[in-house]
Short mmCIF file of C-alpha atoms and ligand atoms in Angstrom, two decimals:
data_model
loop_
_atom_site.label_atom_id
_atom_site.label_comp_id
_atom_site.label_asym_id
_atom_site.label_seq_id
_atom_site.Cartn_x
_atom_site.Cartn_y
_atom_site.Cartn_z
CA MET C 25 -27.81 16.34 -31.10
CA SER C 26 -31.24 15.76 -33.34
CA ILE C 27 -33.15 12.12 -32.98
CA THR C 28 -32.67 11.32 -36.32
CA GLU C 29 -28.58 11.46 -35.46
CA GLN C 30 -28.64 9.06 -32.69
CA LYS C 31 -27.34 5.40 -33.35
CA THR C 32 -27.38 2.37 -31.32
CA TRP C 33 -24.54 0.76 -29.84
CA GLY C 34 -24.29 -2.89 -28.47
CA ILE C 35 -21.13 -3.38 -25.65
CA ILE C 36 -19.88 -7.04 -25.07
CA GLY C 37 -18.99 -7.00 -21.64
CA GLY C 38 -19.95 -5.31 -18.63
CA GLY C 39 -16.33 -4.67 -17.43
CA MET C 40 -14.54 -1.29 -16.70
CA LEU C 41 -13.83 -1.37 -20.42
CA GLY C 42 -17.48 -1.74 -21.38
CA MET C 43 -18.78 0.53 -18.57
CA THR C 44 -16.34 3.36 -19.97
CA LEU C 45 -17.41 2.77 -23.56
CA ALA C 46 -21.27 2.93 -22.57
CA LEU C 47 -20.56 5.91 -20.44
CA ARG C 48 -18.99 8.10 -22.82
CA LEU C 49 -21.28 6.77 -26.01
CA SER C 50 -24.50 7.54 -23.76
CA GLN C 51 -23.28 10.97 -22.69
CA LYS C 52 -22.91 11.52 -26.63
CA GLY C 53 -26.68 11.26 -27.04
CA ASP C 54 -26.70 7.56 -28.64
CA GLN C 55 -28.26 4.83 -27.11
CA VAL C 56 -26.46 1.90 -25.75
CA THR C 57 -27.02 -1.76 -24.45
CA ILE C 58 -24.26 -3.66 -22.41
CA PHE C 59 -24.43 -7.35 -22.65
CA GLU C 60 -22.99 -8.93 -19.74
CA SER C 61 -22.65 -12.71 -19.43
CA ALA C 62 -22.43 -12.67 -15.46
CA GLU C 63 -25.34 -11.52 -13.42
CA LYS C 64 -23.63 -8.50 -12.15
CA VAL C 65 -21.17 -6.05 -14.03
CA GLY C 66 -17.44 -5.73 -12.85
CA GLY C 67 -15.68 -8.82 -14.83
CA LEU C 68 -11.92 -8.79 -13.36
CA THR C 69 -13.02 -5.75 -10.58
CA SER C 70 -15.64 -8.33 -9.49
CA SER C 71 -16.62 -9.26 -5.83
CA TRP C 72 -17.44 -12.24 -3.58
CA GLU C 73 -18.74 -12.62 -0.15
CA MET C 74 -16.03 -14.43 2.31
CA PRO C 75 -17.46 -15.91 5.69
CA THR C 76 -15.86 -14.61 8.85
CA GLY C 77 -16.73 -17.51 11.06
CA ALA C 78 -19.89 -19.66 12.25
CA ASN C 79 -22.13 -16.90 12.97
CA GLY C 80 -22.91 -16.55 9.53
CA ASP C 81 -21.06 -12.91 9.17
CA LYS C 82 -18.97 -12.32 5.73
CA ILE C 83 -17.10 -9.91 4.06
CA THR C 84 -17.66 -8.37 0.49
CA TRP C 85 -14.18 -7.73 -1.34
CA ASP C 86 -12.56 -7.97 -4.83
CA ARG C 87 -11.91 -11.33 -6.06
CA PHE C 88 -8.63 -10.13 -7.62
CA TYR C 89 -6.85 -7.50 -5.29
CA HIS C 90 -7.05 -4.07 -6.80
CA VAL C 91 -5.27 -0.63 -5.96
CA ILE C 92 -5.41 2.92 -7.05
CA LEU C 93 -2.37 4.94 -7.66
CA MET C 94 -2.68 8.87 -7.20
CA SER C 95 -1.42 8.95 -10.76
CA ASP C 96 -4.29 6.99 -12.29
CA LEU C 97 -6.02 10.15 -13.11
CA ASN C 98 -8.23 8.23 -15.93
CA THR C 99 -9.66 6.01 -13.04
CA ARG C 100 -10.11 9.39 -10.70
CA LYS C 101 -11.64 11.31 -12.99
CA ILE C 102 -14.53 8.29 -13.53
CA LEU C 103 -14.79 7.75 -9.74
CA LYS C 104 -15.62 11.58 -9.73
CA GLU C 105 -18.20 11.28 -12.50
CA ILE C 106 -19.57 8.63 -10.72
CA GLY C 107 -19.61 10.51 -7.41
CA LEU C 108 -17.06 8.39 -5.49
CA GLU C 109 -14.03 10.65 -5.22
CA ASN C 110 -14.68 11.21 -1.79
CA ASP C 111 -14.61 7.85 -0.74
CA LEU C 112 -11.29 7.35 -1.97
CA ARG C 113 -8.55 6.70 0.62
CA TRP C 114 -4.72 7.04 0.21
CA VAL C 115 -2.31 4.86 2.80
CA GLU C 116 1.37 5.12 3.18
CA THR C 117 2.10 1.26 2.30
CA LYS C 118 5.34 -0.78 2.77
CA THR C 119 6.96 -3.27 0.42
CA GLY C 120 8.41 -6.41 1.64
CA PHE C 121 11.08 -9.35 0.10
CA TYR C 122 11.44 -12.69 0.84
CA SER C 123 14.70 -13.89 0.03
CA ASP C 124 16.82 -16.78 1.04
CA GLY C 125 14.06 -17.94 3.33
CA LYS C 126 13.83 -14.32 5.10
CA LEU C 127 11.58 -11.56 4.73
CA TYR C 128 12.56 -8.00 4.44
CA SER C 129 11.65 -4.74 3.96
CA MET C 130 12.23 -2.69 1.16
CA SER C 131 10.27 0.45 1.48
CA ASN C 132 12.95 3.17 1.56
CA LEU C 133 16.39 3.59 0.64
CA ILE C 134 17.87 3.16 3.69
CA GLU C 135 16.25 -0.34 3.71
CA PHE C 136 17.40 -1.02 0.22
CA PHE C 137 21.21 -0.42 0.98
CA LYS C 138 20.85 -2.56 4.10
CA PHE C 139 19.32 -5.45 2.03
CA PRO C 140 21.51 -8.48 2.75
CA PRO C 141 21.28 -11.02 -0.19
CA ILE C 142 23.21 -8.76 -2.80
CA ASN C 143 26.51 -6.91 -2.33
CA LEU C 144 26.83 -3.20 -2.54
CA ILE C 145 28.16 -2.68 -5.94
CA ASP C 146 25.18 -5.29 -7.04
CA LYS C 147 22.94 -3.08 -5.42
CA PHE C 148 24.05 0.19 -6.99
CA ARG C 149 23.59 -1.42 -10.36
CA LEU C 150 19.94 -2.60 -9.32
CA GLY C 151 19.32 0.90 -8.57
CA LEU C 152 20.71 2.35 -11.45
CA THR C 153 18.52 -0.25 -13.65
CA ILE C 154 15.60 1.12 -12.03
CA PHE C 155 16.79 4.67 -12.28
CA ALA C 156 17.48 4.21 -15.93
CA ALA C 157 14.10 2.53 -16.67
CA SER C 158 11.85 5.52 -15.15
CA LYS C 159 13.83 8.05 -17.22
CA ILE C 160 13.46 6.27 -20.49
CA LYS C 161 10.67 7.76 -22.58
CA ASN C 162 11.36 5.98 -25.87
CA TRP C 163 9.90 2.72 -24.73
CA GLN C 164 9.55 1.63 -28.74
CA ARG C 165 13.30 1.23 -28.81
CA LEU C 166 13.02 -1.41 -25.76
CA GLU C 167 10.55 -3.30 -27.65
CA ASN C 168 12.91 -5.61 -30.01
CA ILE C 169 15.08 -6.27 -27.03
CA PRO C 170 14.47 -9.18 -24.85
CA VAL C 171 13.68 -8.20 -21.47
CA ALA C 172 16.53 -10.64 -19.82
CA ASP C 173 19.23 -9.25 -21.91
CA TRP C 174 18.15 -5.53 -21.21
CA LEU C 175 18.42 -6.22 -17.45
CA THR C 176 21.30 -8.37 -17.77
CA LYS C 177 23.09 -5.40 -19.42
CA TRP C 178 22.04 -3.12 -16.83
CA SER C 179 22.41 -4.73 -13.40
CA GLY C 180 24.74 -7.62 -14.26
CA LYS C 181 24.73 -11.24 -14.40
CA ARG C 182 24.42 -11.59 -10.32
CA VAL C 183 21.90 -9.29 -9.93
CA PHE C 184 19.76 -10.93 -12.60
CA GLU C 185 19.96 -14.41 -11.54
CA LYS C 186 19.42 -13.32 -7.97
CA ILE C 187 16.67 -10.68 -8.24
CA TRP C 188 15.18 -10.43 -11.51
CA LEU C 189 14.91 -13.66 -12.90
CA PRO C 190 13.05 -15.01 -10.36
CA LEU C 191 10.59 -12.08 -10.35
CA LEU C 192 10.56 -12.52 -13.90
CA LYS C 193 9.50 -16.27 -13.84
CA ALA C 194 7.26 -15.69 -11.15
CA LYS C 195 4.91 -13.20 -12.92
CA LEU C 196 5.72 -14.55 -16.84
CA GLY C 197 6.80 -18.29 -16.10
CA ASP C 198 9.29 -19.49 -19.12
CA ASN C 199 7.57 -16.63 -21.21
CA TYR C 200 9.97 -14.24 -19.89
CA LYS C 201 12.38 -15.35 -22.71
CA ASN C 202 9.94 -14.00 -25.53
CA THR C 203 9.03 -10.95 -23.41
CA SER C 204 10.45 -7.46 -24.42
CA ALA C 205 11.91 -4.79 -22.47
CA ALA C 206 9.13 -2.62 -22.56
CA PHE C 207 7.62 -5.09 -19.92
CA ILE C 208 10.07 -3.99 -17.20
CA TRP C 209 10.27 -0.67 -18.21
CA SER C 210 6.56 -0.18 -17.89
CA THR C 211 6.24 -1.94 -14.47
CA ILE C 212 8.81 0.54 -12.89
CA GLN C 213 7.06 3.38 -14.56
CA ARG C 214 3.78 2.59 -12.77
CA MET C 215 5.97 1.53 -9.45
CA TYR C 216 7.85 4.98 -9.77
CA ALA C 217 4.43 6.68 -10.54
CA ALA C 218 3.10 5.44 -6.75
CA ARG C 219 6.54 6.85 -5.21
CA LYS C 220 6.49 10.24 -6.86
CA SER C 221 5.59 12.20 -3.60
CA GLY C 222 8.87 14.38 -2.02
CA LEU C 223 9.68 11.77 0.39
CA LYS C 224 9.55 8.99 -2.32
CA LYS C 225 6.69 7.28 -0.05
CA GLU C 226 4.95 4.49 -1.43
CA MET C 227 1.07 5.77 -1.45
CA PHE C 228 -1.71 3.53 -2.80
CA GLY C 229 -5.54 4.31 -2.78
CA TYR C 230 -8.56 2.34 -2.65
CA VAL C 231 -12.27 3.13 -2.47
CA THR C 232 -13.83 2.30 0.77
CA GLY C 233 -16.52 -0.75 0.22
CA GLY C 234 -14.09 -1.72 -2.54
CA TYR C 235 -15.05 -2.41 -6.21
CA GLU C 236 -18.15 -3.74 -5.21
CA LYS C 237 -19.02 -0.05 -4.32
CA ILE C 238 -17.51 1.20 -7.46
CA ASN C 239 -19.20 -1.30 -9.68
CA ASN C 240 -22.68 -0.99 -8.09
CA GLU C 241 -22.45 3.15 -8.47
CA PHE C 242 -21.11 3.18 -11.94
CA ALA C 243 -23.70 0.68 -13.27
CA LYS C 244 -26.76 3.07 -11.00
CA HIS C 245 -25.05 6.10 -13.10
CA LEU C 246 -25.20 4.23 -16.17
CA LYS C 247 -28.76 3.17 -15.81
CA ASN C 248 -29.68 6.94 -14.91
CA ILE C 249 -28.21 8.40 -18.14
CA GLY C 250 -30.41 5.60 -20.20
CA VAL C 251 -28.19 2.95 -20.64
CA THR C 252 -29.74 -0.57 -20.93
CA PHE C 253 -28.22 -3.83 -18.97
CA LYS C 254 -28.61 -7.16 -19.98
CA TYR C 255 -27.46 -9.63 -17.55
CA ASN C 256 -26.85 -13.22 -17.66
CA SER C 257 -26.60 -12.59 -21.41
CA LYS C 258 -23.59 -14.04 -22.78
CA ALA C 259 -22.74 -12.55 -26.37
CA ILE C 260 -22.61 -16.24 -28.88
CA ALA C 261 -22.55 -14.58 -32.57
CA VAL C 262 -22.63 -11.10 -33.96
CA ASN C 263 -24.04 -11.32 -37.73
CA LYS C 264 -24.32 -8.39 -40.50
CA GLN C 265 -27.77 -8.21 -42.03
CA ILE C 266 -27.97 -7.29 -45.90
CA ASN C 267 -29.07 -3.65 -44.66
CA GLY C 268 -25.73 -3.21 -43.02
CA ASN C 269 -26.81 -3.29 -39.39
CA LEU C 270 -25.21 -6.12 -37.05
CA ILE C 271 -27.49 -8.90 -35.28
CA LEU C 272 -26.06 -9.78 -31.65
CA ILE C 273 -27.31 -13.40 -30.60
CA THR C 274 -27.02 -13.86 -27.02
CA SER C 275 -26.94 -17.73 -25.36
CA ASP C 276 -30.47 -17.19 -23.79
CA ASN C 277 -31.70 -16.87 -27.46
CA ASN C 278 -32.30 -13.22 -27.70
CA THR C 279 -31.30 -11.14 -30.73
CA CYS C 280 -31.16 -7.19 -31.17
CA THR C 281 -30.16 -5.15 -34.07
CA PHE C 282 -27.50 -2.51 -33.68
CA ASP C 283 -26.23 0.42 -35.97
CA ASN C 284 -22.78 -0.49 -34.39
CA VAL C 285 -21.50 -3.17 -32.14
CA ILE C 286 -18.25 -3.23 -29.54
CA SER C 287 -16.57 -6.21 -28.41
CA THR C 288 -14.55 -5.76 -25.05
CA LEU C 289 -13.76 -9.43 -24.89
CA SER C 290 -10.57 -11.33 -25.26
CA SER C 291 -9.25 -10.88 -28.77
CA ARG C 292 -9.70 -14.83 -29.33
CA GLU C 293 -13.45 -14.20 -27.86
CA SER C 294 -14.51 -11.25 -30.08
CA VAL C 295 -13.33 -13.01 -33.33
CA LYS C 296 -14.96 -16.22 -32.45
CA ILE C 297 -18.29 -14.64 -32.00
CA ALA C 298 -18.04 -12.76 -35.46
CA PRO C 299 -17.83 -15.72 -38.11
CA GLN C 300 -18.11 -13.38 -40.84
CA LEU C 301 -14.58 -12.02 -40.12
CA SER C 302 -11.71 -12.88 -42.71
CA ASP C 303 -9.51 -15.43 -42.10
CA SER C 304 -6.32 -13.27 -41.95
CA GLU C 305 -8.07 -10.92 -39.36
CA LYS C 306 -9.01 -13.71 -37.12
CA GLN C 307 -5.66 -15.31 -37.06
CA GLN C 308 -4.17 -11.83 -36.24
CA HIS C 309 -6.12 -11.84 -33.00
CA GLU C 310 -5.87 -15.34 -32.02
CA ALA C 311 -1.91 -15.21 -32.30
CA ILE C 312 -2.06 -12.97 -29.13
CA LYS C 313 -0.62 -14.41 -26.24
CA TYR C 314 -2.54 -14.30 -23.01
CA LEU C 315 -1.38 -15.04 -19.49
CA GLY C 316 -4.04 -16.07 -16.59
CA VAL C 317 -4.07 -16.38 -12.86
CA ILE C 318 -5.05 -18.16 -10.23
CA CYS C 319 -5.57 -16.25 -7.20
CA PRO C 320 -6.36 -17.64 -3.59
CA SER C 321 -7.77 -15.21 -1.32
CA VAL C 322 -6.93 -16.25 2.18
CA LEU C 323 -8.94 -14.36 5.31
CA LEU C 324 -7.08 -14.72 8.52
CA LYS C 325 -7.29 -13.76 12.14
CA LYS C 326 -4.17 -12.20 12.48
CA SER C 327 -1.59 -10.12 10.30
CA ILE C 328 1.18 -12.03 9.03
CA SER C 329 3.08 -8.81 7.60
CA PRO C 330 3.41 -4.97 7.64
CA TYR C 331 3.65 -5.23 3.70
CA TYR C 332 0.92 -4.63 1.00
CA VAL C 333 3.19 -6.35 -1.73
CA THR C 334 5.82 -9.25 -0.37
CA ASN C 335 7.99 -9.85 -3.43
CA ILE C 336 9.68 -13.42 -3.62
CA THR C 337 13.15 -14.67 -4.87
CA ASP C 338 13.27 -17.84 -3.59
CA ASN C 339 11.84 -20.13 -6.40
CA TRP C 340 9.88 -22.70 -4.31
CA PRO C 341 6.49 -20.73 -3.34
CA PRO C 342 3.77 -21.59 -5.65
CA PHE C 343 2.69 -17.90 -5.89
CA THR C 344 4.20 -15.10 -7.76
CA GLY C 345 4.07 -12.89 -4.69
CA ILE C 346 1.82 -12.09 -1.40
CA ILE C 347 -0.46 -9.38 -1.35
CA GLU C 348 -1.63 -8.32 2.31
CA MET C 349 -4.72 -6.38 1.38
CA THR C 350 -5.33 -5.22 5.11
CA ALA C 351 -1.90 -3.56 5.00
CA LEU C 352 -4.03 -0.95 2.69
CA ILE C 353 -7.17 -0.73 3.50
CA ASP C 354 -8.86 -0.33 6.84
CA LYS C 355 -9.78 -3.49 8.97
CA GLN C 356 -13.41 -2.30 9.31
CA GLU C 357 -13.80 -3.44 5.51
CA THR C 358 -13.13 -6.44 6.79
CA LYS C 359 -14.43 -6.78 10.26
CA GLY C 360 -11.51 -6.83 11.69
CA ASN C 361 -9.73 -9.51 10.06
CA HIS C 362 -7.07 -9.92 7.68
CA LEU C 363 -7.03 -10.78 3.81
CA VAL C 364 -4.30 -11.56 1.85
CA TYR C 365 -3.78 -12.83 -1.65
CA LEU C 366 -1.41 -15.57 -3.14
CA PRO C 367 -1.88 -14.90 -6.77
CA LYS C 368 -0.12 -17.13 -9.38
CA TYR C 369 0.22 -16.06 -13.11
CA VAL C 370 0.40 -19.10 -15.57
CA ASN C 371 -0.50 -19.66 -19.22
CA PRO C 372 -4.33 -20.18 -19.90
CA ASP C 373 -3.58 -23.93 -20.43
CA ASP C 374 -1.64 -24.59 -16.85
CA GLU C 375 -2.77 -27.78 -15.49
CA LEU C 376 -3.03 -25.83 -11.96
CA PHE C 377 -6.52 -24.67 -13.70
CA ASN C 378 -7.54 -28.39 -13.34
CA GLN C 379 -6.52 -29.17 -9.85
CA ASP C 380 -9.35 -29.05 -7.55
CA GLU C 381 -9.54 -26.70 -4.52
CA LYS C 382 -8.23 -29.62 -2.20
CA GLU C 383 -5.04 -29.89 -4.21
CA LEU C 384 -4.48 -25.85 -4.66
CA ARG C 385 -5.33 -25.65 -0.96
CA GLN C 386 -2.67 -27.81 0.09
CA LEU C 387 -0.14 -26.33 -2.28
CA PHE C 388 -0.79 -22.57 -1.32
CA LEU C 389 -1.54 -22.76 1.91
CA GLY C 390 1.02 -24.98 2.95
CA SER C 391 3.63 -22.97 1.23
CA LEU C 392 1.92 -19.67 2.91
CA TYR C 393 2.86 -21.81 6.74
CA LYS C 394 6.12 -23.01 5.50
CA MET C 395 7.11 -19.39 5.06
CA TYR C 396 5.16 -18.26 8.21
CA PRO C 397 5.81 -20.64 10.66
CA ASN C 398 3.83 -18.62 13.36
CA LEU C 399 0.39 -19.20 11.14
CA SER C 400 -1.60 -22.25 11.35
CA GLU C 401 -5.05 -23.60 10.43
CA ASP C 402 -6.43 -22.00 13.60
CA ASP C 403 -5.59 -18.52 12.30
CA LEU C 404 -7.67 -19.12 8.93
CA LEU C 405 -11.22 -17.85 8.52
CA PHE C 406 -11.81 -18.27 4.69
CA TRP C 407 -10.08 -20.05 1.78
CA GLY C 408 -11.31 -19.76 -1.72
CA VAL C 409 -9.67 -19.28 -5.08
CA SER C 410 -10.37 -16.99 -8.05
CA LYS C 411 -9.19 -17.93 -11.87
CA ALA C 412 -9.24 -16.47 -14.91
CA ARG C 413 -7.51 -18.07 -17.86
CA ILE C 414 -6.98 -14.94 -19.84
CA VAL C 415 -5.88 -12.12 -17.70
CA PHE C 416 -3.19 -10.02 -19.75
CA VAL C 417 -1.39 -9.92 -22.97
CA LEU C 418 2.38 -10.92 -23.14
CA PRO C 419 4.32 -8.25 -24.39
CA THR C 420 6.65 -10.05 -26.63
CA ILE C 421 9.03 -8.58 -28.97
CA ASN C 422 7.74 -5.50 -31.00
CA TYR C 423 4.18 -6.13 -29.70
CA SER C 424 2.99 -2.75 -30.63
CA LYS C 425 3.63 -3.78 -34.27
CA LYS C 426 1.37 -6.99 -33.81
CA VAL C 427 -1.54 -5.42 -32.32
CA PRO C 428 -4.62 -5.29 -34.65
CA GLY C 429 -6.68 -2.31 -35.34
CA VAL C 430 -10.21 -1.60 -33.25
CA THR C 431 -11.62 -1.59 -37.11
CA THR C 432 -12.98 -5.04 -38.61
CA SER C 433 -13.77 -6.26 -41.77
CA LEU C 434 -17.20 -6.03 -41.08
CA GLY C 435 -16.91 -1.99 -40.71
CA ASN C 436 -19.46 -1.37 -37.76
CA TYR C 437 -17.99 -4.00 -35.64
CA TYR C 438 -15.25 -3.03 -33.49
CA ILE C 439 -12.89 -4.87 -31.06
CA ILE C 440 -11.52 -2.59 -28.29
CA ASN C 441 -9.72 -4.40 -25.25
CA SER C 442 -6.89 -4.77 -23.03
CA ALA C 443 -4.68 -6.17 -25.54
CA GLN C 444 -4.60 -2.63 -27.18
CA ILE C 445 -2.50 -1.31 -23.94
CA ILE C 446 0.92 -1.32 -25.51
CA ASN C 447 3.16 0.69 -23.43
CA GLY C 448 1.74 0.11 -19.91
CA THR C 449 0.74 -2.64 -17.59
CA LEU C 450 -2.81 -4.07 -16.85
CA ASN C 451 -4.78 -2.00 -14.76
CA VAL C 452 -7.86 -0.27 -14.68
CA ASN C 453 -6.31 3.22 -15.28
CA GLU C 454 -5.02 2.05 -18.55
CA THR C 455 -8.14 -0.29 -19.11
CA ILE C 456 -9.97 3.18 -19.24
CA GLN C 457 -7.46 4.90 -21.14
CA VAL C 458 -7.89 2.32 -24.14
CA ALA C 459 -11.65 2.82 -23.86
CA GLU C 460 -11.43 6.39 -24.30
CA ASN C 461 -9.06 6.57 -26.93
CA LYS C 462 -9.74 4.22 -29.05
CA LEU C 463 -13.35 5.39 -28.90
CA LYS C 464 -12.65 8.58 -30.17
CA GLU C 465 -10.72 6.75 -33.09
CA ILE C 466 -13.94 5.01 -34.28
CA LEU C 467 -16.06 8.30 -33.95
CA LYS C 468 -14.01 10.34 -36.01
CA GLU C 469 -14.35 7.57 -38.39
CA ASN C 470 -17.79 7.61 -38.27
CA GLU C 471 -18.28 11.30 -38.79
C1 FAD K 514 -5.18 -10.57 -10.18
C2 FAD K 514 -5.33 -9.34 -10.67
C3 FAD K 514 -4.94 -8.06 -9.81
C4 FAD K 514 -5.14 -6.92 -10.36
N1 FAD K 514 -4.53 -5.27 -10.05
C5 FAD K 514 -4.92 -4.58 -10.16
C6 FAD K 514 -4.33 -3.33 -9.76
O1 FAD K 514 -4.01 -3.49 -8.38
N2 FAD K 514 -5.09 -1.90 -9.88
C7 FAD K 514 -5.67 -1.80 -11.40
O2 FAD K 514 -5.85 -0.28 -11.59
N3 FAD K 514 -5.77 -2.77 -11.94
C8 FAD K 514 -5.47 -4.44 -11.68
N4 FAD K 514 -6.07 -5.33 -12.41
C9 FAD K 514 -6.68 -5.14 -13.40
C10 FAD K 514 -7.94 -4.82 -14.08
O3 FAD K 514 -8.38 -5.70 -12.73
C11 FAD K 514 -8.25 -4.84 -15.30
O4 FAD K 514 -7.68 -3.97 -15.94
C12 FAD K 514 -10.15 -4.45 -15.59
O5 FAD K 514 -10.73 -4.92 -14.46
C13 FAD K 514 -10.25 -5.07 -17.27
O6 FAD K 514 -11.40 -4.57 -17.74
P1 FAD K 514 -12.10 -5.04 -18.85
O7 FAD K 514 -13.18 -4.46 -18.89
O8 FAD K 514 -11.06 -4.95 -19.96
O9 FAD K 514 -12.31 -6.96 -18.67
P2 FAD K 514 -13.26 -7.94 -17.63
O10 FAD K 514 -13.04 -7.24 -16.42
O11 FAD K 514 -12.62 -9.09 -17.93
O12 FAD K 514 -14.50 -7.42 -18.50
C14 FAD K 514 -15.02 -8.27 -19.42
C15 FAD K 514 -16.37 -8.65 -18.94
O13 FAD K 514 -16.98 -9.44 -20.04
C16 FAD K 514 -17.78 -10.43 -19.44
N5 FAD K 514 -18.04 -11.26 -20.71
C17 FAD K 514 -17.29 -12.27 -21.14
N6 FAD K 514 -17.52 -13.12 -22.28
C18 FAD K 514 -18.50 -12.38 -22.44
C19 FAD K 514 -19.69 -12.72 -23.45
N7 FAD K 514 -19.19 -13.55 -24.60
N8 FAD K 514 -20.76 -12.10 -24.01
C20 FAD K 514 -21.14 -10.88 -22.65
N9 FAD K 514 -20.14 -10.69 -21.60
C21 FAD K 514 -18.74 -11.84 -21.53
C22 FAD K 514 -17.33 -10.66 -18.37
O14 FAD K 514 -18.19 -11.57 -17.64
C23 FAD K 514 -16.49 -9.57 -18.22
O15 FAD K 514 -17.73 -8.84 -16.85
C24 FAD K 514 -5.69 -6.71 -11.61
C25 FAD K 514 -6.33 -7.83 -12.70
C26 FAD K 514 -6.02 -8.88 -11.68
C27 FAD K 514 -6.65 -10.50 -12.33
#
């Protein structure tokens, strides 16, 4: 490629999506600058430090829990490109269910058939529902069916109320009423993908050092191939000039000019910073409904269960499920301690976002101690809460028809974000795929 063809690109957001875009554009020979409002890359995959005791020791791990599936081929490809392929570890994990105040293992078919909260016929219908969803290829036809209707049809009213409804409410709150059956389809497809091995065992993966290492190595690789990073640089406006170029203005009063700008921010944020967009395209982006998450991390001296995920069908615990990270990762990563996440998915305006740490601690830890009576304050090394108001898009009825495209009326201002994942759950693999596919669309148009 000759120098004259080289284009300049500003990428807003240094999460996995922004970094993937930067990688591909830079590999093509273009000049790329990433604007990241935080002091480091990673966004939702970023990590934090957790003190392990009085002697100043600490561990570093993801703020929000992350696993990699064997079927996450896009993620694995990136890991290979940045030299981390050999740092991937695969572990057979187990799943638990907390139902009627008791904890059950649900990690294989035998345990499924022993699961007491529902009778044999109901188990058969539950199994059939999961099997049916795993076999469906045409997810589009599920998009106009409410998830509650579809699950009741396949599983029956009893199973719906005993199993599905609590799980749906835990993940979506009352929003489950407007959610399409494509949601459960994509969740089951991903769950199935984790069990594709012959024995249908659940295999999950992680990179030693967690996303801290992935993000650092990704950023290092991008720097080496010429990508510029602007940290603590929040994009506040993107305006088109008379000559057609875009000016990007940041909160620290920097202005940079680019041939093209791609925002990876949420739909609402992406249109907020581009005042020249038309009212109708602003409305289309603003109409997209997101859910957020409140996610306490708890570092403990002892393990609470052998399960990576414990699903909860009782309605009193405030959290959606329990993730015991150290049922997956080697305990060396946590200096012999046990890391547990207590996520709660909520609407972005949920009052939990306004509660202080003390109130949240009482609510979440109090419930954890109630569920596991052997656990007490004496076992606690660290408690901290990570929050994000905008995390994943609700797959509402006929969602794929409402998704705005990547192009905007400004021509060279593009929006690529996780709202464009239309037949999958939110995860890094889908995020990378959206970045790669949508970028190809843009480049084809630019040819
Ligand atoms: C609780 C939880 C559990 C998860 N579990 C898994 C899992 O097990 N496996 C998996 O694969 N994925 C998982 N994910 C999903 C995964 O984290 C996301 O798919 C991925 O991180 C999304 O990347 P992104 O770049 O699209 O968004 P983000 O990570 O949100 O990146 C956006 C970036 O933009 C920056 N930014 C915001 N505003 C501005 C601005 N105005 N100017 C400049 N920069 C700005 C932010 O700081 C951020 O770095 C999980 C997510 C959560 C929240």
